[in-house]
Coordinates of C-alpha atoms (C1' of nucleotides) in Angstrom, one line a residue:
Chain A
M1 CA 8.9 21.8 34.5
K2 CA 10.7 22.6 31.4
K3 CA 8.8 23.8 28.3
D4 CA 10.1 23.1 24.7
R5 CA 7.9 22.8 22.0
A6 CA 10.3 22.2 19.3
A7 CA 11.5 19.0 21.5
T8 CA 8.3 17.8 22.2
E9 CA 7.1 17.8 18.5
S10 CA 10.2 16.0 17.9
K11 CA 9.4 13.4 20.7
I12 CA 6.0 13.1 19.5
Y13 CA 7.0 12.8 15.8
E14 CA 9.9 10.1 16.6
S15 CA 7.5 8.0 18.9
F16 CA 5.0 7.9 15.7
L17 CA 7.9 6.7 13.5
S18 CA 9.3 4.3 15.6
L19 CA 5.9 2.7 16.5
L20 CA 4.9 2.3 12.8
E21 CA 8.6 0.7 12.2
E22 CA 8.2 -1.6 15.1
K23 CA 4.6 -2.6 15.4
G24 CA 3.1 -1.7 12.2
P25 CA 0.2 0.4 11.0
Q26 CA -2.2 -1.4 13.3
A27 CA -0.5 -0.4 16.5
V28 CA -0.3 3.4 15.3
G29 CA -2.9 5.2 17.3
I30 CA -3.2 8.5 19.0
N31 CA -3.2 6.9 22.5
A32 CA -0.2 4.6 21.9
I33 CA 2.1 7.8 20.4
A34 CA 1.2 9.9 23.2
K35 CA 2.2 7.3 25.7
K36 CA 5.0 6.3 24.2
A37 CA 6.1 10.2 23.7
G38 CA 5.3 10.5 27.4
V39 CA 3.1 13.7 26.5
S40 CA -0.4 14.4 26.6
K41 CA -2.4 13.6 23.3
E42 CA -3.9 16.8 23.1
L43 CA -0.4 18.1 22.0
I44 CA -0.6 15.9 19.0
Y45 CA -3.8 17.6 18.1
R46 CA -2.4 21.1 18.7
Y47 CA 0.9 20.6 17.1
F48 CA 0.4 18.3 14.1
G49 CA -3.5 18.2 13.9
G50 CA -4.1 14.5 14.9
L51 CA -2.9 11.5 13.2
Q52 CA -3.6 12.7 9.8
G53 CA -1.2 15.6 10.5
L54 CA 1.5 13.2 11.5
L55 CA 0.9 11.2 8.2
L56 CA 1.2 14.1 6.2
Q57 CA 4.4 15.1 8.1
L58 CA 6.1 11.9 7.2
A59 CA 4.8 12.3 3.4
K60 CA 6.6 15.9 3.3
K61 CA 9.8 14.5 5.2
G62 CA 9.4 11.2 3.3
D63 CA 12.7 9.9 4.8
F64 CA 12.1 6.6 3.0
F65 CA 13.1 5.4 -0.4
K66 CA 16.3 7.6 0.1
T67 CA 18.7 5.1 -1.2
L68 CA 16.6 4.1 -4.0
L69 CA 16.2 7.6 -5.2
T70 CA 19.9 8.2 -5.3
L71 CA 20.2 5.0 -7.3
Q72 CA 17.8 6.8 -10.1
N73 CA 20.5 8.8 -11.3
N74 CA 22.0 5.9 -12.8
D75 CA 21.4 5.6 -16.5
L76 CA 19.6 2.1 -17.0
E77 CA 20.7 1.6 -20.6
T78 CA 22.8 -1.2 -20.3
V79 CA 21.7 -4.5 -19.0
E80 CA 24.4 -4.5 -16.3
S81 CA 23.0 -1.4 -14.7
V82 CA 19.5 -2.8 -14.7
K83 CA 20.6 -5.7 -13.0
D84 CA 22.8 -3.7 -10.5
F85 CA 19.7 -1.6 -9.7
A86 CA 17.4 -4.5 -9.2
K87 CA 20.0 -5.7 -6.7
S88 CA 20.5 -2.6 -4.6
G89 CA 16.4 -1.9 -4.7
T90 CA 15.8 -5.2 -3.4
K91 CA 18.4 -4.9 -0.6
E92 CA 17.1 -1.3 0.2
L93 CA 13.4 -2.7 0.3
R94 CA 14.6 -5.7 2.8
E95 CA 16.4 -3.3 5.2
N96 CA 13.8 -0.3 5.4
K97 CA 11.4 -1.2 7.7
L98 CA 9.8 2.1 7.8
T99 CA 9.2 1.8 4.0
Q100 CA 7.8 -1.8 4.3
E101 CA 5.2 -0.8 6.8
I102 CA 3.8 2.0 4.7
L103 CA 3.7 -0.5 1.9
R104 CA 1.9 -2.8 4.3
W105 CA -0.4 -0.1 5.1
Q106 CA -1.4 0.1 1.6
L107 CA -2.8 -3.3 1.7
L108 CA -5.3 -2.3 4.4
E109 CA -7.0 1.0 3.9
N110 CA -6.9 4.2 1.8
N111 CA -8.8 7.1 3.4
D112 CA -8.6 10.5 4.0
A113 CA -5.9 10.2 6.6
T114 CA -3.7 8.1 4.6
R115 CA -4.2 9.3 1.3
D116 CA -1.5 12.0 1.2
L117 CA 1.2 9.7 2.6
F118 CA 0.5 7.1 -0.2
K119 CA 0.2 9.3 -2.8
F120 CA 3.5 10.7 -2.1
S121 CA 5.4 7.3 -1.7
N122 CA 3.7 6.1 -4.6
Q123 CA 5.1 9.3 -6.3
Q124 CA 8.5 8.0 -5.0
I125 CA 7.9 4.2 -6.1
D126 CA 6.9 5.6 -9.6
K127 CA 10.2 7.9 -10.1
V128 CA 12.4 4.8 -9.2
F129 CA 10.7 2.2 -11.0
S130 CA 9.3 3.6 -14.1
I131 CA 11.7 1.7 -16.4
S132 CA 9.7 2.2 -19.9
D133 CA 11.2 -0.5 -22.0
K134 CA 10.5 -1.3 -25.5
D135 CA 9.6 -4.6 -24.5
S136 CA 6.3 -4.1 -22.5
S137 CA 6.5 -8.1 -21.5
L138 CA 9.6 -7.3 -19.7
N139 CA 8.1 -4.4 -17.9
H140 CA 5.3 -6.6 -16.7
A141 CA 7.4 -9.2 -15.8
L142 CA 9.6 -6.7 -13.8
Q143 CA 6.6 -5.2 -12.2
L144 CA 5.5 -8.8 -11.2
M145 CA 8.7 -9.4 -9.6
I146 CA 8.9 -6.6 -7.9
G147 CA 5.6 -6.7 -6.2
G148 CA 6.6 -10.4 -5.5
Y149 CA 9.7 -8.9 -3.7
V150 CA 7.5 -6.6 -1.7
Y151 CA 4.9 -9.5 -0.9
L152 CA 7.6 -11.8 0.3
T153 CA 9.3 -9.0 2.3
L154 CA 6.2 -8.3 4.1
L155 CA 5.4 -11.9 4.5
S156 CA 8.7 -12.6 6.2
K157 CA 7.7 -10.6 9.2
F158 CA 5.0 -13.2 10.4
N159 CA 6.1 -16.2 8.3
K160 CA 9.0 -18.3 7.9
T161 CA 8.1 -19.8 4.7
F162 CA 6.7 -19.1 1.4
I163 CA 5.9 -22.3 -0.7
T164 CA 9.1 -24.1 -0.4
T165 CA 11.3 -21.1 0.3
D166 CA 12.6 -20.2 3.6
L167 CA 12.2 -16.6 4.2
S168 CA 14.5 -16.3 7.1
S169 CA 17.6 -17.6 5.1
Q170 CA 19.8 -15.0 3.5
D171 CA 20.6 -17.6 0.7
S172 CA 16.9 -17.5 -0.4
W173 CA 17.1 -13.8 -1.0
D174 CA 20.1 -14.6 -3.1
N175 CA 18.3 -16.9 -5.0
F176 CA 15.5 -14.4 -5.7
D177 CA 18.1 -11.9 -6.8
K178 CA 19.6 -14.3 -9.2
A179 CA 16.2 -15.2 -10.7
L180 CA 15.5 -11.6 -11.1
E181 CA 19.0 -11.2 -12.8
K182 CA 18.4 -14.2 -14.7
T183 CA 15.1 -13.1 -16.1
I184 CA 16.5 -9.7 -17.2
D185 CA 19.1 -11.6 -19.1
L186 CA 16.9 -13.8 -20.8
F187 CA 14.6 -11.0 -22.0
N188 CA 17.5 -9.2 -23.3
K189 CA 18.6 -12.1 -25.3
Chain B
M1 CA -39.6 -17.6 19.4
K2 CA -38.5 -20.4 17.5
K3 CA -35.1 -22.3 18.5
D4 CA -32.8 -23.7 16.3
R5 CA -29.2 -24.2 16.9
A6 CA -28.3 -25.6 13.4
A7 CA -29.7 -22.5 11.8
T8 CA -28.0 -20.5 14.3
E9 CA -24.8 -22.0 14.1
S10 CA -25.1 -21.2 10.1
K11 CA -26.1 -17.7 10.5
I12 CA -23.0 -17.0 12.6
Y13 CA -20.4 -18.6 10.3
E14 CA -22.0 -17.2 6.9
S15 CA -22.1 -13.7 9.0
F16 CA -18.3 -14.0 9.7
L17 CA -17.4 -15.3 6.2
S18 CA -19.1 -12.4 4.7
L19 CA -17.8 -10.0 6.8
L20 CA -14.0 -11.4 6.2
E21 CA -15.0 -11.4 2.6
E22 CA -16.2 -7.6 2.3
K23 CA -14.7 -5.8 5.0
G24 CA -11.3 -7.7 5.4
P25 CA -9.8 -9.3 8.4
Q26 CA -9.6 -5.9 10.5
A27 CA -13.4 -6.0 10.5
V28 CA -14.0 -9.2 11.8
G29 CA -14.5 -9.2 15.5
I30 CA -17.1 -10.9 17.9
N31 CA -19.3 -8.1 18.2
A32 CA -19.5 -7.3 14.5
I33 CA -20.2 -10.8 13.5
A34 CA -22.8 -11.2 16.3
K35 CA -24.3 -8.2 15.2
K36 CA -24.3 -9.2 11.5
A37 CA -25.9 -12.6 12.5
G38 CA -28.6 -10.8 14.5
V39 CA -28.0 -13.1 17.6
S40 CA -26.5 -12.5 20.9
K41 CA -22.4 -12.9 21.0
E42 CA -22.5 -15.4 23.7
L43 CA -23.7 -18.0 21.4
I44 CA -20.6 -17.5 19.3
Y45 CA -18.5 -18.7 22.4
R46 CA -20.9 -21.2 23.3
Y47 CA -21.2 -23.1 19.7
F48 CA -17.8 -22.1 18.3
G49 CA -15.3 -21.2 21.0
G50 CA -15.0 -17.8 20.1
L51 CA -13.3 -16.2 17.4
Q52 CA -10.5 -18.7 17.3
G53 CA -13.1 -21.5 16.9
L54 CA -14.5 -19.8 13.8
L55 CA -11.2 -19.6 12.3
L56 CA -10.8 -23.3 13.2
Q57 CA -13.7 -24.3 11.6
L58 CA -13.0 -22.0 8.3
A59 CA -9.5 -24.1 8.2
K60 CA -11.4 -27.2 8.3
K61 CA -14.1 -26.6 5.7
G62 CA -11.4 -25.0 3.8
D63 CA -13.9 -23.6 1.0
F64 CA -10.9 -21.8 -0.7
F65 CA -8.5 -22.7 -3.2
K66 CA -10.7 -25.3 -4.2
T67 CA -10.4 -24.6 -7.9
L68 CA -6.8 -24.4 -7.7
L69 CA -6.7 -27.8 -6.0
T70 CA -8.6 -29.6 -9.0
L71 CA -6.1 -28.3 -11.5
Q72 CA -3.7 -29.9 -9.3
N73 CA -4.2 -32.9 -11.0
N74 CA -3.1 -31.8 -14.4
D75 CA 0.5 -33.1 -15.1
L76 CA 2.8 -30.2 -15.1
E77 CA 5.6 -32.1 -17.5
T78 CA 4.6 -30.0 -20.8
V79 CA 5.6 -26.2 -20.9
E80 CA 1.9 -25.9 -22.3
S81 CA 0.3 -27.4 -18.9
V82 CA 2.4 -25.0 -16.9
K83 CA 1.5 -22.1 -18.8
D84 CA -2.3 -23.2 -18.4
F85 CA -1.7 -23.8 -14.8
A86 CA -0.5 -20.6 -14.3
K87 CA -3.1 -18.8 -16.0
S88 CA -6.1 -20.6 -14.2
G89 CA -4.2 -20.0 -11.1
T90 CA -4.0 -16.2 -11.4
K91 CA -7.7 -16.1 -12.6
E92 CA -8.6 -18.0 -9.6
L93 CA -6.8 -15.9 -7.3
R94 CA -8.2 -12.6 -8.8
E95 CA -11.8 -14.2 -8.4
N96 CA -11.8 -15.6 -5.1
K97 CA -12.1 -12.9 -2.0
L98 CA -12.1 -15.0 0.7
T99 CA -8.7 -16.6 -0.1
Q100 CA -7.6 -12.9 -0.8
E101 CA -8.7 -11.9 2.8
I102 CA -6.9 -14.6 4.2
L103 CA -3.8 -14.3 2.4
R104 CA -4.2 -10.4 3.3
W105 CA -4.6 -11.6 7.1
Q106 CA -1.2 -13.5 6.8
L107 CA 0.4 -10.2 6.2
L108 CA -0.8 -8.5 9.6
E109 CA -0.3 -11.2 12.1
N110 CA 0.2 -14.5 13.1
N111 CA -1.2 -15.6 16.7
D112 CA -2.8 -18.4 18.4
A113 CA -6.0 -17.6 17.0
T114 CA -4.8 -17.4 13.4
R115 CA -2.3 -20.0 13.3
D116 CA -4.3 -23.1 12.4
L117 CA -6.1 -21.1 9.5
F118 CA -2.8 -20.0 7.7
K119 CA -1.2 -23.4 8.7
F120 CA -3.8 -25.1 6.8
S121 CA -4.1 -22.5 3.7
N122 CA -0.3 -22.6 3.3
Q123 CA -0.6 -26.5 3.3
Q124 CA -3.0 -25.9 0.2
I125 CA -0.8 -23.3 -1.4
D126 CA 2.3 -25.6 -0.9
K127 CA 0.2 -28.7 -2.6
V128 CA -0.7 -26.4 -5.5
F129 CA 2.4 -24.6 -6.3
S130 CA 5.3 -26.8 -5.3
I131 CA 6.7 -27.2 -8.9
S132 CA 9.7 -28.7 -8.2
D133 CA 11.9 -28.0 -11.8
K134 CA 15.4 -28.7 -12.3
D135 CA 16.2 -25.4 -12.6
S136 CA 16.2 -23.5 -9.4
S137 CA 16.4 -19.9 -11.2
L138 CA 12.9 -20.8 -12.5
N139 CA 11.4 -22.0 -9.4
H140 CA 12.3 -18.6 -7.7
A141 CA 11.5 -16.5 -10.6
L142 CA 8.0 -18.3 -10.9
Q143 CA 7.6 -17.7 -6.9
L144 CA 8.4 -14.1 -7.2
M145 CA 5.7 -13.8 -10.0
I146 CA 3.2 -15.9 -7.9
G147 CA 3.8 -13.6 -5.1
G148 CA 3.7 -10.6 -7.2
Y149 CA 0.5 -11.5 -8.6
V150 CA -0.8 -12.1 -4.9
Y151 CA 0.5 -8.6 -3.9
L152 CA -0.9 -6.7 -6.8
T153 CA -4.2 -8.6 -6.1
L154 CA -4.5 -7.2 -3.0
L155 CA -3.3 -4.1 -3.8
S156 CA -5.7 -3.3 -6.3
K157 CA -8.8 -3.6 -3.5
F158 CA -7.5 0.2 -2.3
N159 CA -5.2 1.2 -5.3
K160 CA -6.0 1.8 -8.8
T161 CA -2.5 1.7 -10.1
F162 CA 0.7 0.4 -9.4
I163 CA 3.7 2.3 -10.9
T164 CA 2.7 2.5 -14.5
T165 CA 0.0 -0.3 -14.4
D166 CA -3.9 0.5 -14.2
L167 CA -5.0 -2.4 -11.6
S168 CA -8.5 -1.9 -12.6
S169 CA -8.0 -2.7 -16.1
Q170 CA -8.6 -6.3 -17.4
D171 CA -6.0 -5.6 -19.9
S172 CA -3.2 -5.4 -17.5
W173 CA -4.0 -8.5 -15.9
D174 CA -3.9 -10.1 -19.3
N175 CA -0.6 -8.4 -20.0
F176 CA 0.6 -9.9 -16.5
D177 CA -0.5 -13.2 -17.8
K178 CA 1.5 -12.9 -21.1
A179 CA 4.4 -12.0 -19.1
L180 CA 4.2 -14.8 -16.9
E181 CA 3.9 -17.1 -20.2
K182 CA 6.7 -15.4 -21.8
T183 CA 8.8 -15.7 -18.9
I184 CA 8.3 -19.6 -18.6
D185 CA 8.9 -19.9 -22.3
L186 CA 12.3 -18.0 -22.2
F187 CA 13.4 -20.2 -19.5
N188 CA 12.4 -23.5 -21.1
K189 CA 14.4 -22.5 -24.3
Chain C
dG1 C1' -48.2 -32.1 33.2
dC2 C1' -43.9 -31.6 34.8
dA3 C1' -39.0 -31.7 35.3
dA4 C1' -34.5 -31.1 32.9
dC5 C1' -32.1 -29.5 29.5
dA6 C1' -31.0 -26.5 25.6
dT7 C1' -31.4 -22.3 23.5
dG8 C1' -31.1 -17.3 23.5
dT9 C1' -31.0 -12.7 25.3
dA10 C1' -29.7 -8.5 27.7
dA11 C1' -27.2 -6.3 31.2
dC12 C1' -23.0 -6.0 32.8
dC13 C1' -17.9 -5.8 33.3
dA14 C1' -12.8 -3.8 32.5
dT15 C1' -10.4 -1.9 29.1
dG16 C1' -9.3 0.7 25.3
dT17 C1' -10.1 4.1 21.7
dG18 C1' -10.2 9.0 19.5
dG19 C1' -11.4 13.3 21.0
dT20 C1' -12.2 17.6 24.0
dC21 C1' -12.1 20.2 28.0
dA22 C1' -11.1 23.0 32.1
dC23 C1' -7.3 23.9 34.2
dA24 C1' -2.5 24.7 35.8
dT25 C1' 2.2 26.6 34.9
dA26 C1' 5.9 28.1 32.8
dT27 C1' 7.7 31.9 29.4
dA28 C1' 7.2 36.3 27.0
dT29 C1' 5.8 41.0 26.5
dT30 C1' 4.7 45.3 28.1
Chain D
dA1 C1' 5.9 43.4 38.2
dA2 C1' 1.9 42.3 36.3
dT3 C1' -0.3 40.8 32.2
dA4 C1' -0.7 37.9 28.4
dT5 C1' 0.5 33.8 25.8
dA6 C1' 2.3 29.3 24.7
dT7 C1' 2.9 25.0 26.7
dG8 C1' 1.6 20.9 29.2
dT9 C1' -1.4 18.0 32.0
dG10 C1' -5.6 15.1 33.4
dA11 C1' -9.9 14.3 33.8
dC12 C1' -13.7 13.6 31.3
dC13 C1' -16.8 12.0 27.2
dA14 C1' -19.2 8.7 24.1
dC15 C1' -18.4 4.9 22.1
dA16 C1' -16.5 0.2 20.9
dT17 C1' -14.0 -4.0 22.2
dG18 C1' -13.7 -9.0 24.0
dG19 C1' -15.7 -11.7 27.6
dT20 C1' -18.9 -13.4 31.3
dT21 C1' -22.9 -13.2 34.1
dA22 C1' -27.8 -14.2 35.3
dC23 C1' -31.6 -14.9 33.4
dA24 C1' -35.8 -16.0 30.5
dT25 C1' -38.0 -19.0 27.2
dG26 C1' -38.5 -22.5 24.1
dT27 C1' -38.0 -27.9 23.5
dT28 C1' -37.4 -32.6 25.1
dG29 C1' -38.1 -36.8 27.9
dC30 C1' -40.2 -39.1 31.8

DNA sequence: GCAACATGTAACCATGTGGTCACATATATT
DNA sequence: AATATATGTGACCACATGGTTACATGTTGC
C-alpha cells in the first residue's frame, strides 16, 4: 500500500468540492466525503480538522468569484462599463456552480463551521459589488436586481419556471440582462 | 386517557406548521413533528399518510399568500396601483414566515413529497404576480426585483448584511421599496 | 355487558450520522 | 537492522432518522 499524504489530502479536498458542487450543501458530510474520496474518515479529522477545517480551507483558497474579481479592475465610471460589468457578472454567476452552492448554503444556516467561509465569500461579494453611486435609489435597485439574479439562478436548479419566465431558456436570461441594462440606462438619464 | 382524533390531528398539523415556520424545512421530519406534538409518530402515517400527506394538506389549506391574493382584486392599470401593490406585496412577504420557509424549501429540493406543495404555492405566486405589461423589459425588471426581495428576505434570517445594506434595519427595506417605486416610475415615463 | 372498532403507545428495525478508537503497515531516522 | 513516526484502515460508539409492528386501552354499537 502506497502512502502519500499530499495526494490523500488532495483527494479529500477535491471530493468535498465536487460533492458540494454537484449535490449541494445538504449532501456535504464527513461520511459522504470520505466515501467519495475512498479514504477513511479519520483522515479528514486528522488532516483538516473535520468539516469545519475543510470549509476554512475553501475560504482561504477562495477559488470562486475569480472572474468577477478580475473585472473589479475595470473603472465603473461610464454607464457602458457598469453595463458590461453587470453582464459579465451575471454570466459568471450562472456558470460558477460552486459559488452558487455557497450562496445557497447561506440561506440555510450560519454556524461556527460555516462562519469563516461565509465571511470570506461575502467579503468577495462586497469587493465586487460595492458600487457607490450618488443615487442611492440606483444602488438599491441594483442590489435588488443582483439579489434577484442570485435567487433565480439558485431556483433554476429545481424549478423550470418563475412566474411566467422559463428559467431553462437562454433567452430568458438574455432578457433579464436587457432589463438590467435598461434599468441602468433609465437611472442615468 | 382521553381519545380525540380531531384534536390529535390538529396537534400534529400545528406542530408541523410551527416547526416549519420556526426552524425551516431542514428541521421538518416525522420524529421531530411527533415529538413536538407529544404523540406517537405512527399516528402521522395513519392520519396523514406521512410527511408527504402533511405537505399535501398544507397545499390544500394554503394558508399563505392570503393577503397577497386579496390584493389581486385591485386593478393594476394605473402606475399608482402597481406601486401600491408592490409595496403591500413586499410587506406581506417579510411578515409571512411560513411563506418564506416554503420559498426557501424550493431552493433545496423538489421531489415527490414536495411537488404538490410547490405546485400549489407557485400557482398562487403566478396569480398574484403575472403582471403582463406591454413593456417586456419592465416585466423582467420587476421579476428580478421581486426575486431580489425574496432572496434578501430569506437571506436576512441568517445574515445581517448584504453588500453594503443592513438587512436588519427597517430603513433598508423602505429604501428597497423606494427603489422599486422609482424603477416603476422610470419605466412608465 | 360484550363484542367490534377506533385510537394511541412503545418497542423494534435497518440505515445513516458524526466522532473516536485500537490497530496495522509503510516510511524515516538513528 | 532496529526503532520511531507518519499514514491509513475498519470496527466501534451513541445517537438520530424514517418506517413498521404488536400490543394496550378507550369508545361505540349491538
